[in-house]
CSV table of C-alpha atoms in Angstrom, one decimal:
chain,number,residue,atom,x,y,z
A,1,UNK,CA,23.9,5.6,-31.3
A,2,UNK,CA,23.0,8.6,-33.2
A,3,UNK,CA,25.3,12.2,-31.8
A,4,UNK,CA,21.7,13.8,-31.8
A,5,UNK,CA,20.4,11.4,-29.7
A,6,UNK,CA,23.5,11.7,-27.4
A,7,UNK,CA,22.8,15.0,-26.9
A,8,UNK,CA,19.7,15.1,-26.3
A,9,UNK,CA,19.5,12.1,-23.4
A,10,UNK,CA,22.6,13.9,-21.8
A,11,UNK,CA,20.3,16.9,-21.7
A,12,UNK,CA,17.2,15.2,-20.6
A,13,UNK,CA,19.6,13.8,-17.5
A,14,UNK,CA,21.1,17.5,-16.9
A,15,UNK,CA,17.8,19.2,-17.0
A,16,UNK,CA,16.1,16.6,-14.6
A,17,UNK,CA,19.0,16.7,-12.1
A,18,UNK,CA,17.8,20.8,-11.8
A,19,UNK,CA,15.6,21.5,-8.5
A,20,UNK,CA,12.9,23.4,-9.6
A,21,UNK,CA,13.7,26.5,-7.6
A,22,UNK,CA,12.6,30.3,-7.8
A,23,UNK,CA,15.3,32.6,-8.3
A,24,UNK,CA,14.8,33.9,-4.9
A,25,UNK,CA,18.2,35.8,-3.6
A,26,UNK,CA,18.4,33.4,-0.3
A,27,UNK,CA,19.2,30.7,-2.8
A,28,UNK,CA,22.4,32.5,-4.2
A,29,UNK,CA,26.1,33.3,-3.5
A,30,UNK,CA,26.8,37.3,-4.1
A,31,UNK,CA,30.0,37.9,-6.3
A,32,UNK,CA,31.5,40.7,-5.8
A,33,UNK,CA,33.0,42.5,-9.4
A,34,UNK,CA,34.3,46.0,-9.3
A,35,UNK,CA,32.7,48.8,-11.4
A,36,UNK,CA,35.2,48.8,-13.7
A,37,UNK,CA,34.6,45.3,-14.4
A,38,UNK,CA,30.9,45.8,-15.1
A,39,UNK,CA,31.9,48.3,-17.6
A,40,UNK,CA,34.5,46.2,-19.4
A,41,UNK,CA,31.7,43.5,-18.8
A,42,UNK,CA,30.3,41.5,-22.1
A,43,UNK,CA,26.9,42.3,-22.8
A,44,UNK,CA,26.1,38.4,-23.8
A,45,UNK,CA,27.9,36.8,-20.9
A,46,UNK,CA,26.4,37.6,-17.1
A,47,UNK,CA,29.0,38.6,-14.6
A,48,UNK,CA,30.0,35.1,-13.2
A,49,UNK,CA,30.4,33.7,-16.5
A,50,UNK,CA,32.5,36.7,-18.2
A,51,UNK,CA,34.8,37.1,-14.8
A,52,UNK,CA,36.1,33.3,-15.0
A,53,UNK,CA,36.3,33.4,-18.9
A,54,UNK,CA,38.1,36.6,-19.5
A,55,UNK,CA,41.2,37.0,-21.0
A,56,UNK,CA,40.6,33.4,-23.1
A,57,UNK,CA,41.0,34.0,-27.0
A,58,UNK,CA,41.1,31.2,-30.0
A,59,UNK,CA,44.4,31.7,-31.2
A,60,UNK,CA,45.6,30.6,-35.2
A,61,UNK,CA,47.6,27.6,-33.8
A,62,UNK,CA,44.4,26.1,-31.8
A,63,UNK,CA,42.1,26.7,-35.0
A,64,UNK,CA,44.4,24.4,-37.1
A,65,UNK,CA,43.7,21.8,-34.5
A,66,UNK,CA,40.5,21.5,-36.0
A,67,UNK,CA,38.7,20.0,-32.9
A,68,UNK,CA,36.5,21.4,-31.2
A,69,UNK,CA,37.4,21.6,-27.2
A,70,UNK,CA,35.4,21.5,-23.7
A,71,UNK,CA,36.7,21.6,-20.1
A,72,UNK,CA,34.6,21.2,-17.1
A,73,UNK,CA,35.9,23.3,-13.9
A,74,UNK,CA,34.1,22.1,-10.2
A,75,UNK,CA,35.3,23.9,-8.1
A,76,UNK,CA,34.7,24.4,-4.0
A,77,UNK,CA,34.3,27.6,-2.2
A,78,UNK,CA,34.3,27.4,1.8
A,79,UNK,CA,31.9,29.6,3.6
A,80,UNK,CA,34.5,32.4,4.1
A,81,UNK,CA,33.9,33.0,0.4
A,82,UNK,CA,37.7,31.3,-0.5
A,83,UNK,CA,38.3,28.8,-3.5
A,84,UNK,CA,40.0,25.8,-1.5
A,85,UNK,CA,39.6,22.7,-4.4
A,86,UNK,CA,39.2,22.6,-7.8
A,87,UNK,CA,38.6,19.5,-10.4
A,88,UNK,CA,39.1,19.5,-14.0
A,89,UNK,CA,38.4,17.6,-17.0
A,90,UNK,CA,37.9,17.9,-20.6
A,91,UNK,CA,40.2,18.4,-23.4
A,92,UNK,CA,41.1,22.1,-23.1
A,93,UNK,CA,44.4,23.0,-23.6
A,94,UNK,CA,47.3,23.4,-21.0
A,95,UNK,CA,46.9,27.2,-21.0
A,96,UNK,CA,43.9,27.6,-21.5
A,97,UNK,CA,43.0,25.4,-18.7
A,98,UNK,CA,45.7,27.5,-16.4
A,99,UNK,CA,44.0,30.9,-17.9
A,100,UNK,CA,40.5,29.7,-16.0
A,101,UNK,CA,41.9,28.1,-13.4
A,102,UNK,CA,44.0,31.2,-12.5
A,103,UNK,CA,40.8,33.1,-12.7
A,104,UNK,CA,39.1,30.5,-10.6
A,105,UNK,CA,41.5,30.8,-7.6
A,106,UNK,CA,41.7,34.7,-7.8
A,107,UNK,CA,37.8,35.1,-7.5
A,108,UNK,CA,38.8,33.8,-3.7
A,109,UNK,CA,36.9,36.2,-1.5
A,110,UNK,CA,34.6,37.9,-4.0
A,111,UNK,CA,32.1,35.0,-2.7
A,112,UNK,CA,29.5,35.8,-0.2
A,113,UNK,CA,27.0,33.1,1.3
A,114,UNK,CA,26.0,35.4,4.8
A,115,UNK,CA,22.5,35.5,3.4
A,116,UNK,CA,21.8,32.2,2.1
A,117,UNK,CA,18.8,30.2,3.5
A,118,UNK,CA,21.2,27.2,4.0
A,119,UNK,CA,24.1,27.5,5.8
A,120,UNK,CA,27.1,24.8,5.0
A,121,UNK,CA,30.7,25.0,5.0
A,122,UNK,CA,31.0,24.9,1.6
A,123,UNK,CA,29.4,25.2,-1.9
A,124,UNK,CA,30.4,23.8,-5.1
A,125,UNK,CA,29.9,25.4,-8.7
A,126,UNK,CA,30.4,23.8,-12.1
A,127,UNK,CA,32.0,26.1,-14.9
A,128,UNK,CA,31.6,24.6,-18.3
A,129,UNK,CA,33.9,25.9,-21.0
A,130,UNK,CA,33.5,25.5,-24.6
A,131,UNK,CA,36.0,26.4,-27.3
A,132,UNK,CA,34.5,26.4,-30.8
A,133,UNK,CA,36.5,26.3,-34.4
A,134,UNK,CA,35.5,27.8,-37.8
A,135,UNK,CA,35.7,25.0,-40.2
A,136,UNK,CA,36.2,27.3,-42.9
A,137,UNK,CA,39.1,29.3,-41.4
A,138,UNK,CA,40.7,26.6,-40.0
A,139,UNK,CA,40.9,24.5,-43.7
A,140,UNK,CA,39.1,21.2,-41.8
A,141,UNK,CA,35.9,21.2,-43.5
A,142,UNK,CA,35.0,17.5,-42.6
A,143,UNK,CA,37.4,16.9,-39.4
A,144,UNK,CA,35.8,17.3,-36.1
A,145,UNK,CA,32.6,18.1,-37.3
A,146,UNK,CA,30.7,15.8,-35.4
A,147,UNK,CA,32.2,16.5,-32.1
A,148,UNK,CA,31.6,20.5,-32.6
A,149,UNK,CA,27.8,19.6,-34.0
A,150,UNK,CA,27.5,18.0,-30.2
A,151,UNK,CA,29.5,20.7,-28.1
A,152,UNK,CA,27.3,23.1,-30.2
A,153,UNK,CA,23.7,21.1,-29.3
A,154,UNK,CA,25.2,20.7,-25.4
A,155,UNK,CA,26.1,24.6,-25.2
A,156,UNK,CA,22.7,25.7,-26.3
A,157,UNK,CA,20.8,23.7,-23.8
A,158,UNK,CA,23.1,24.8,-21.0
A,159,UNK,CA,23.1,28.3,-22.2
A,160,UNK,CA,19.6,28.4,-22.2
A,161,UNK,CA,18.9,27.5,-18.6
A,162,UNK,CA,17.3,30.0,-16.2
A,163,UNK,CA,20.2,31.6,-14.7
A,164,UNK,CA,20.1,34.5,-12.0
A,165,UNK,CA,21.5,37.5,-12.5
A,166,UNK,CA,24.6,37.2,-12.0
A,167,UNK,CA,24.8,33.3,-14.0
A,168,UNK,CA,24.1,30.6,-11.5
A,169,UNK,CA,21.4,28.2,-11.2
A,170,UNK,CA,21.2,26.2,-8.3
A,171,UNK,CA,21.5,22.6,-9.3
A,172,UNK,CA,21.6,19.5,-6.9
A,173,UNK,CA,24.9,19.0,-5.7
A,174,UNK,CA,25.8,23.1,-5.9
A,175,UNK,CA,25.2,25.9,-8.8
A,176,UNK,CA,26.2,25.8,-12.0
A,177,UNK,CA,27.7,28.5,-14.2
A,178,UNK,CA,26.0,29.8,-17.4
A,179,UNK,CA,28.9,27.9,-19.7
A,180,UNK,CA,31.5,30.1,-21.3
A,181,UNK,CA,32.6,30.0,-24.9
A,182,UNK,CA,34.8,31.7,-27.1
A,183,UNK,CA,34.3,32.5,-30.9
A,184,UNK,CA,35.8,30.8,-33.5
A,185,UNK,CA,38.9,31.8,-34.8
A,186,UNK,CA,38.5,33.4,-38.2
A,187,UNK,CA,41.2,35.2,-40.7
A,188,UNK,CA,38.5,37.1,-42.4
């Protein structure tokens, strides 16, 4: 089967698997982030997003891998706004995977679900993570190439999704995450 073609079915399934709801606050978690934070805060990444992803850089060494990388992050947040499981997969690497998942667990108690029309015991969110290589700098002009053309295609739909705010969009099982990314690595 074609990668396009992959692509685009797995985004047909994602999109349909969204509830078509408005982006009233009763359907959304608060997270807290300090002032400071919204300062230091990335202009293209909303505050959910650029909390979990900060501090994650594309070194030399993992642009001479040549492959483009993804991890997927579910995580479970009780109703006392605490992190209590979190599931991973993907392809990320060791510490780049601890790097989120470090800043998964520490966003324990910046949750807050006190206003939410539903009231469960716990919520999931899905954090998708993308780390993207510059063929050019990285000497792997060929290598990979298909596998970054469908992380690339994958990221845009996701990225383009009507998030609140603060990055969330209330899917069926939970919320998902506007996806976070990091530039390629480039010597120039």
């Amino acid at each position: 089967m074609n990668v396009k073609r992959i692509v685009f079915i797995q985004s047909i399934i994602l999109l349909t698997s969204i509830k078509a709801f408005s982006q009233g606050n009763d359907l959304y978690p608060d997270f807290e982030i300090s002032l400071t934070e919204s300062l230091h805060q990335s202009e293209l990444r909303k505050p959910i997003s650029y909390y979990l992803g900060k501090y994650v850089f594309v070194t030399e060494e993992l642009a001479k891998n040549c492959e483009t990388q993804y991890g997927e992050f579910k995580f479970r947040v009780n109703e006392k706004g605490i992190v209590d499981s979190l599931i991973l997969s993907g392809n990320l690497r060791p510490f780049v995977v601890k790097k989120i998942s470090d800043r998964i667990w520490s966003s324990s108690g910046r949750w807050k679900f006190t206003h939410l029309k539903e009231n469960l015991k716990s919520y999931w969110f899905t954090y998708p993570f993308y780390q993207f290589v510059d063929p050019e700098a990285s000497g792997c002009f060929t290598r990979g190439n298909a596998s970054q053309t469908n992380l690339k295609l994958t990221y845009n739909v996701l990225f383009r999704l009507p998030y609140n705010s603060k990055g969330l969009l209330k899917i069926k099982d939970g919320y998902l995450i506007e996806p976070g990314s990091t530039e390629p690595y480039s010597k120039r």
